[in-house]
JSON list of C-alpha atoms in Angstrom, two decimals:
[
{"chain": "A", "resi": 286, "resn": "MET", "atom": "CA", "xyz": [14.25, 98.93, 43.61]},
{"chain": "A", "resi": 287, "resn": "PRO", "atom": "CA", "xyz": [13.44, 95.70, 42.34]},
{"chain": "A", "resi": 288, "resn": "SER", "atom": "CA", "xyz": [15.70, 92.90, 43.30]},
{"chain": "A", "resi": 289, "resn": "PRO", "atom": "CA", "xyz": [18.04, 91.81, 40.27]},
{"chain": "A", "resi": 290, "resn": "VAL", "atom": "CA", "xyz": [17.02, 88.74, 38.41]},
{"chain": "A", "resi": 291, "resn": "PRO", "atom": "CA", "xyz": [19.70, 86.16, 38.54]},
{"chain": "A", "resi": 292, "resn": "THR", "atom": "CA", "xyz": [20.89, 85.41, 35.19]},
{"chain": "A", "resi": 293, "resn": "ALA", "atom": "CA", "xyz": [22.75, 82.09, 34.08]},
{"chain": "A", "resi": 294, "resn": "ASP", "atom": "CA", "xyz": [25.49, 81.83, 31.69]},
{"chain": "A", "resi": 295, "resn": "LEU", "atom": "CA", "xyz": [24.68, 78.79, 29.82]},
{"chain": "A", "resi": 296, "resn": "GLU", "atom": "CA", "xyz": [28.28, 78.18, 28.31]},
{"chain": "A", "resi": 297, "resn": "SER", "atom": "CA", "xyz": [29.74, 78.34, 31.94]},
{"chain": "A", "resi": 298, "resn": "ASP", "atom": "CA", "xyz": [26.80, 76.96, 33.72]},
{"chain": "A", "resi": 299, "resn": "PRO", "atom": "CA", "xyz": [25.27, 73.81, 32.32]},
{"chain": "A", "resi": 300, "resn": "ARG", "atom": "CA", "xyz": [21.67, 72.88, 33.07]},
{"chain": "A", "resi": 301, "resn": "THR", "atom": "CA", "xyz": [22.24, 69.56, 34.57]},
{"chain": "A", "resi": 302, "resn": "PRO", "atom": "CA", "xyz": [25.18, 68.29, 36.59]},
{"chain": "A", "resi": 303, "resn": "THR", "atom": "CA", "xyz": [25.71, 65.37, 34.13]},
{"chain": "A", "resi": 304, "resn": "LEU", "atom": "CA", "xyz": [26.30, 67.59, 31.13]},
{"chain": "A", "resi": 305, "resn": "ALA", "atom": "CA", "xyz": [29.32, 69.13, 32.84]},
{"chain": "A", "resi": 306, "resn": "SER", "atom": "CA", "xyz": [31.02, 65.73, 33.30]},
{"chain": "A", "resi": 307, "resn": "ILE", "atom": "CA", "xyz": [30.54, 64.35, 29.70]},
{"chain": "A", "resi": 308, "resn": "ASN", "atom": "CA", "xyz": [33.49, 64.48, 27.43]},
{"chain": "A", "resi": 309, "resn": "THR", "atom": "CA", "xyz": [32.55, 64.87, 23.84]},
{"chain": "A", "resi": 310, "resn": "ALA", "atom": "CA", "xyz": [35.17, 62.09, 22.65]},
{"chain": "A", "resi": 311, "resn": "ALA", "atom": "CA", "xyz": [33.48, 59.65, 25.18]},
{"chain": "A", "resi": 312, "resn": "ALA", "atom": "CA", "xyz": [29.96, 60.82, 23.87]},
{"chain": "A", "resi": 313, "resn": "PHE", "atom": "CA", "xyz": [31.14, 60.17, 20.12]},
{"chain": "A", "resi": 314, "resn": "ASP", "atom": "CA", "xyz": [32.55, 56.79, 21.30]},
{"chain": "A", "resi": 315, "resn": "TRP", "atom": "CA", "xyz": [29.25, 55.83, 23.13]},
{"chain": "A", "resi": 316, "resn": "HIS", "atom": "CA", "xyz": [27.38, 57.02, 20.01]},
{"chain": "A", "resi": 317, "resn": "HIS", "atom": "CA", "xyz": [29.40, 54.87, 17.84]},
{"chain": "A", "resi": 318, "resn": "ARG", "atom": "CA", "xyz": [28.95, 51.77, 20.13]},
{"chain": "A", "resi": 319, "resn": "VAL", "atom": "CA", "xyz": [25.31, 52.22, 20.21]},
{"chain": "A", "resi": 320, "resn": "ASN", "atom": "CA", "xyz": [25.04, 52.39, 16.41]},
{"chain": "A", "resi": 321, "resn": "LYS", "atom": "CA", "xyz": [27.32, 49.43, 16.20]},
{"chain": "A", "resi": 322, "resn": "ALA", "atom": "CA", "xyz": [25.15, 47.50, 18.61]},
{"chain": "A", "resi": 323, "resn": "GLU", "atom": "CA", "xyz": [21.98, 48.55, 16.76]},
{"chain": "A", "resi": 324, "resn": "GLN", "atom": "CA", "xyz": [23.45, 47.22, 13.48]},
{"chain": "A", "resi": 325, "resn": "GLU", "atom": "CA", "xyz": [24.42, 43.95, 15.17]},
{"chain": "A", "resi": 326, "resn": "LEU", "atom": "CA", "xyz": [21.06, 43.63, 16.64]},
{"chain": "A", "resi": 327, "resn": "SER", "atom": "CA", "xyz": [19.28, 44.39, 13.26]},
{"chain": "A", "resi": 328, "resn": "PHE", "atom": "CA", "xyz": [21.73, 41.74, 11.65]},
{"chain": "A", "resi": 329, "resn": "GLU", "atom": "CA", "xyz": [20.83, 39.19, 14.25]},
{"chain": "A", "resi": 330, "resn": "ARG", "atom": "CA", "xyz": [17.10, 39.90, 13.97]},
{"chain": "A", "resi": 331, "resn": "GLU", "atom": "CA", "xyz": [17.36, 39.25, 10.20]},
{"chain": "A", "resi": 332, "resn": "LYS", "atom": "CA", "xyz": [19.31, 36.25, 10.73]},
{"chain": "A", "resi": 333, "resn": "LEU", "atom": "CA", "xyz": [16.64, 34.99, 13.29]},
{"chain": "A", "resi": 334, "resn": "LYS", "atom": "CA", "xyz": [13.76, 35.85, 10.74]},
{"chain": "A", "resi": 335, "resn": "ARG", "atom": "CA", "xyz": [15.64, 33.69, 8.09]},
{"chain": "A", "resi": 336, "resn": "THR", "atom": "CA", "xyz": [16.27, 30.79, 10.48]},
{"chain": "A", "resi": 337, "resn": "HIS", "atom": "CA", "xyz": [12.52, 31.06, 11.40]},
{"chain": "A", "resi": 338, "resn": "ARG", "atom": "CA", "xyz": [11.28, 30.96, 7.76]},
{"chain": "A", "resi": 339, "resn": "LYS", "atom": "CA", "xyz": [13.70, 28.08, 7.04]},
{"chain": "A", "resi": 340, "resn": "ALA", "atom": "CA", "xyz": [12.47, 26.13, 9.97]},
{"chain": "A", "resi": 341, "resn": "GLU", "atom": "CA", "xyz": [8.91, 26.69, 8.81]},
{"chain": "A", "resi": 342, "resn": "ARG", "atom": "CA", "xyz": [9.59, 25.59, 5.45]},
{"chain": "A", "resi": 343, "resn": "LEU", "atom": "CA", "xyz": [11.30, 22.46, 6.61]},
{"chain": "A", "resi": 344, "resn": "ARG", "atom": "CA", "xyz": [8.47, 21.71, 9.10]},
{"chain": "A", "resi": 345, "resn": "HIS", "atom": "CA", "xyz": [6.13, 21.95, 5.91]},
{"chain": "A", "resi": 346, "resn": "GLN", "atom": "CA", "xyz": [8.35, 19.39, 4.11]},
{"chain": "A", "resi": 347, "resn": "VAL", "atom": "CA", "xyz": [8.32, 17.09, 6.92]},
{"chain": "A", "resi": 348, "resn": "GLU", "atom": "CA", "xyz": [4.46, 17.40, 7.13]},
{"chain": "A", "resi": 349, "resn": "GLU", "atom": "CA", "xyz": [4.25, 16.82, 3.32]},
{"chain": "A", "resi": 350, "resn": "ALA", "atom": "CA", "xyz": [6.93, 13.91, 3.51]},
{"chain": "A", "resi": 351, "resn": "THR", "atom": "CA", "xyz": [4.92, 12.26, 6.56]},
{"chain": "A", "resi": 352, "resn": "GLN", "atom": "CA", "xyz": [1.60, 12.65, 4.59]},
{"chain": "A", "resi": 353, "resn": "ALA", "atom": "CA", "xyz": [3.06, 10.99, 1.49]},
{"chain": "A", "resi": 354, "resn": "LEU", "atom": "CA", "xyz": [4.71, 8.01, 3.65]},
{"chain": "A", "resi": 355, "resn": "GLU", "atom": "CA", "xyz": [1.13, 7.46, 4.98]},
{"chain": "A", "resi": 356, "resn": "ARG", "atom": "CA", "xyz": [-0.41, 7.54, 1.58]},
{"chain": "A", "resi": 357, "resn": "GLN", "atom": "CA", "xyz": [2.32, 4.91, 0.45]},
{"chain": "A", "resi": 358, "resn": "ALA", "atom": "CA", "xyz": [1.83, 2.72, 3.35]},
{"chain": "A", "resi": 359, "resn": "ARG", "atom": "CA", "xyz": [-2.04, 2.59, 2.70]},
{"chain": "A", "resi": 360, "resn": "ASP", "atom": "CA", "xyz": [-1.26, 1.91, -1.22]},
{"chain": "A", "resi": 361, "resn": "TYR", "atom": "CA", "xyz": [1.26, -1.04, -0.05]},
{"chain": "A", "resi": 362, "resn": "ALA", "atom": "CA", "xyz": [-1.43, -2.63, 2.16]},
{"chain": "A", "resi": 363, "resn": "ARG", "atom": "CA", "xyz": [-3.87, -2.39, -0.61]},
{"chain": "A", "resi": 364, "resn": "VAL", "atom": "CA", "xyz": [-1.41, -3.91, -3.11]},
{"chain": "A", "resi": 365, "resn": "VAL", "atom": "CA", "xyz": [-0.62, -6.63, -0.62]},
{"chain": "A", "resi": 366, "resn": "ASN", "atom": "CA", "xyz": [-4.47, -7.56, -0.17]},
{"chain": "A", "resi": 367, "resn": "GLN", "atom": "CA", "xyz": [-4.81, -7.45, -3.93]},
{"chain": "A", "resi": 368, "resn": "CYS", "atom": "CA", "xyz": [-1.86, -9.77, -4.37]},
{"chain": "A", "resi": 369, "resn": "GLN", "atom": "CA", "xyz": [-3.12, -12.32, -1.70]},
{"chain": "A", "resi": 370, "resn": "TYR", "atom": "CA", "xyz": [-6.47, -12.26, -3.41]},
{"chain": "A", "resi": 371, "resn": "LEU", "atom": "CA", "xyz": [-4.74, -12.97, -6.95]},
{"chain": "A", "resi": 372, "resn": "SER", "atom": "CA", "xyz": [-2.85, -15.71, -5.16]},
{"chain": "A", "resi": 373, "resn": "ASN", "atom": "CA", "xyz": [-5.91, -17.26, -3.72]},
{"chain": "A", "resi": 374, "resn": "THR", "atom": "CA", "xyz": [-7.75, -16.91, -7.20]},
{"chain": "A", "resi": 375, "resn": "ASN", "atom": "CA", "xyz": [-5.00, -18.39, -9.07]},
{"chain": "A", "resi": 376, "resn": "LEU", "atom": "CA", "xyz": [-4.76, -21.33, -6.51]},
{"chain": "A", "resi": 377, "resn": "THR", "atom": "CA", "xyz": [-8.67, -21.98, -7.01]},
{"chain": "A", "resi": 378, "resn": "LEU", "atom": "CA", "xyz": [-8.13, -21.82, -10.89]},
{"chain": "A", "resi": 379, "resn": "SER", "atom": "CA", "xyz": [-5.20, -24.32, -10.82]},
{"chain": "A", "resi": 380, "resn": "GLN", "atom": "CA", "xyz": [-7.20, -26.71, -8.77]},
{"chain": "A", "resi": 381, "resn": "GLN", "atom": "CA", "xyz": [-10.18, -26.20, -11.41]},
{"chain": "A", "resi": 382, "resn": "ALA", "atom": "CA", "xyz": [-7.82, -26.73, -14.09]},
{"chain": "A", "resi": 383, "resn": "GLN", "atom": "CA", "xyz": [-6.34, -29.89, -12.63]},
{"chain": "A", "resi": 384, "resn": "LYS", "atom": "CA", "xyz": [-9.98, -31.42, -12.06]},
{"chain": "A", "resi": 385, "resn": "SER", "atom": "CA", "xyz": [-10.99, -30.39, -15.69]},
{"chain": "A", "resi": 386, "resn": "ARG", "atom": "CA", "xyz": [-7.85, -31.96, -16.91]},
{"chain": "A", "resi": 387, "resn": "LEU", "atom": "CA", "xyz": [-8.42, -35.44, -14.89]},
{"chain": "A", "resi": 388, "resn": "MET", "atom": "CA", "xyz": [-12.04, -35.22, -16.23]},
{"chain": "A", "resi": 389, "resn": "VAL", "atom": "CA", "xyz": [-10.95, -34.86, -19.79]},
{"chain": "A", "resi": 390, "resn": "GLU", "atom": "CA", "xyz": [-8.36, -37.67, -19.42]},
{"chain": "A", "resi": 391, "resn": "THR", "atom": "CA", "xyz": [-11.11, -40.22, -17.83]},
{"chain": "A", "resi": 392, "resn": "LEU", "atom": "CA", "xyz": [-13.47, -39.31, -20.79]},
{"chain": "A", "resi": 393, "resn": "GLU", "atom": "CA", "xyz": [-10.79, -39.78, -23.52]},
{"chain": "A", "resi": 394, "resn": "ALA", "atom": "CA", "xyz": [-10.18, -43.10, -21.82]},
{"chain": "A", "resi": 395, "resn": "VAL", "atom": "CA", "xyz": [-13.93, -44.01, -21.68]},
{"chain": "A", "resi": 396, "resn": "ILE", "atom": "CA", "xyz": [-14.37, -43.05, -25.28]},
{"chain": "A", "resi": 397, "resn": "MET", "atom": "CA", "xyz": [-11.28, -45.16, -26.39]},
{"chain": "A", "resi": 398, "resn": "MET", "atom": "CA", "xyz": [-12.60, -48.26, -24.48]},
{"chain": "A", "resi": 399, "resn": "LEU", "atom": "CA", "xyz": [-16.12, -47.93, -26.13]},
{"chain": "A", "resi": 400, "resn": "TYR", "atom": "CA", "xyz": [-14.52, -47.73, -29.45]},
{"chain": "A", "resi": 401, "resn": "THR", "atom": "CA", "xyz": [-11.91, -50.54, -29.15]},
{"chain": "A", "resi": 402, "resn": "HIS", "atom": "CA", "xyz": [-13.93, -53.15, -27.13]},
{"chain": "A", "resi": 403, "resn": "PRO", "atom": "CA", "xyz": [-17.70, -52.25, -27.12]},
{"chain": "A", "resi": 404, "resn": "LEU", "atom": "CA", "xyz": [-18.92, -54.83, -24.58]},
{"chain": "A", "resi": 405, "resn": "LYS", "atom": "CA", "xyz": [-15.91, -54.91, -22.54]},
{"chain": "A", "resi": 406, "resn": "GLY", "atom": "CA", "xyz": [-15.52, -51.03, -22.83]},
{"chain": "A", "resi": 407, "resn": "ILE", "atom": "CA", "xyz": [-18.89, -50.44, -21.14]},
{"chain": "A", "resi": 408, "resn": "VAL", "atom": "CA", "xyz": [-17.67, -52.14, -17.92]},
{"chain": "A", "resi": 409, "resn": "GLU", "atom": "CA", "xyz": [-14.25, -50.80, -18.03]},
{"chain": "A", "resi": 410, "resn": "ALA", "atom": "CA", "xyz": [-15.73, -47.13, -18.73]},
{"chain": "A", "resi": 411, "resn": "TYR", "atom": "CA", "xyz": [-18.12, -47.60, -15.78]},
{"chain": "A", "resi": 412, "resn": "ARG", "atom": "CA", "xyz": [-15.00, -48.33, -13.44]},
{"chain": "A", "resi": 413, "resn": "LEU", "atom": "CA", "xyz": [-12.99, -45.35, -14.92]},
{"chain": "A", "resi": 414, "resn": "VAL", "atom": "CA", "xyz": [-15.99, -42.98, -14.32]},
{"chain": "A", "resi": 415, "resn": "GLU", "atom": "CA", "xyz": [-16.19, -44.46, -10.84]},
{"chain": "A", "resi": 416, "resn": "LYS", "atom": "CA", "xyz": [-12.49, -43.70, -10.41]},
{"chain": "A", "resi": 417, "resn": "GLY", "atom": "CA", "xyz": [-12.64, -40.20, -11.69]},
{"chain": "A", "resi": 418, "resn": "SER", "atom": "CA", "xyz": [-15.53, -38.94, -9.53]},
{"chain": "A", "resi": 419, "resn": "SER", "atom": "CA", "xyz": [-13.92, -40.49, -6.44]},
{"chain": "A", "resi": 420, "resn": "GLU", "atom": "CA", "xyz": [-10.90, -38.35, -7.15]},
{"chain": "A", "resi": 421, "resn": "GLY", "atom": "CA", "xyz": [-12.89, -35.22, -7.49]},
{"chain": "A", "resi": 422, "resn": "GLY", "atom": "CA", "xyz": [-14.12, -35.14, -11.04]},
{"chain": "A", "resi": 423, "resn": "ASP", "atom": "CA", "xyz": [-17.54, -35.91, -12.22]},
{"chain": "A", "resi": 424, "resn": "PRO", "atom": "CA", "xyz": [-18.06, -36.90, -15.97]},
{"chain": "A", "resi": 425, "resn": "SER", "atom": "CA", "xyz": [-21.72, -36.47, -15.81]},
{"chain": "A", "resi": 426, "resn": "THR", "atom": "CA", "xyz": [-21.45, -32.73, -15.16]},
{"chain": "A", "resi": 427, "resn": "THR", "atom": "CA", "xyz": [-19.74, -31.85, -18.51]}
]
């Protein structure tokens, strides 16, 4: 006779030893805890993604602001150079105007002398012209 094949009763004889010690209430509790932990993890991941996007946006804004400041610094330096150039030009023009004013005054005095005292005026005119040329003006160049 063939030997009888042992049969296992699945309801009374679990497959693994751990299944015998698991309580369904505890399993439900663990399942609930796992779901809750996964939800919290998902929430924290989304929060981290938002924080990362915000940090990237802020970094980009800082880069743009830095570039704008660099452009403004270059523009400021250019404006300062232009103002210095204009100031120097203004000084030069002022000096030339002063020389021209002195020249005109000298020539007016010479003309008045020549009209009022023709003989004496020539000598005085010569002195005025010499005086004007020694102060930086040259009446013969106009």
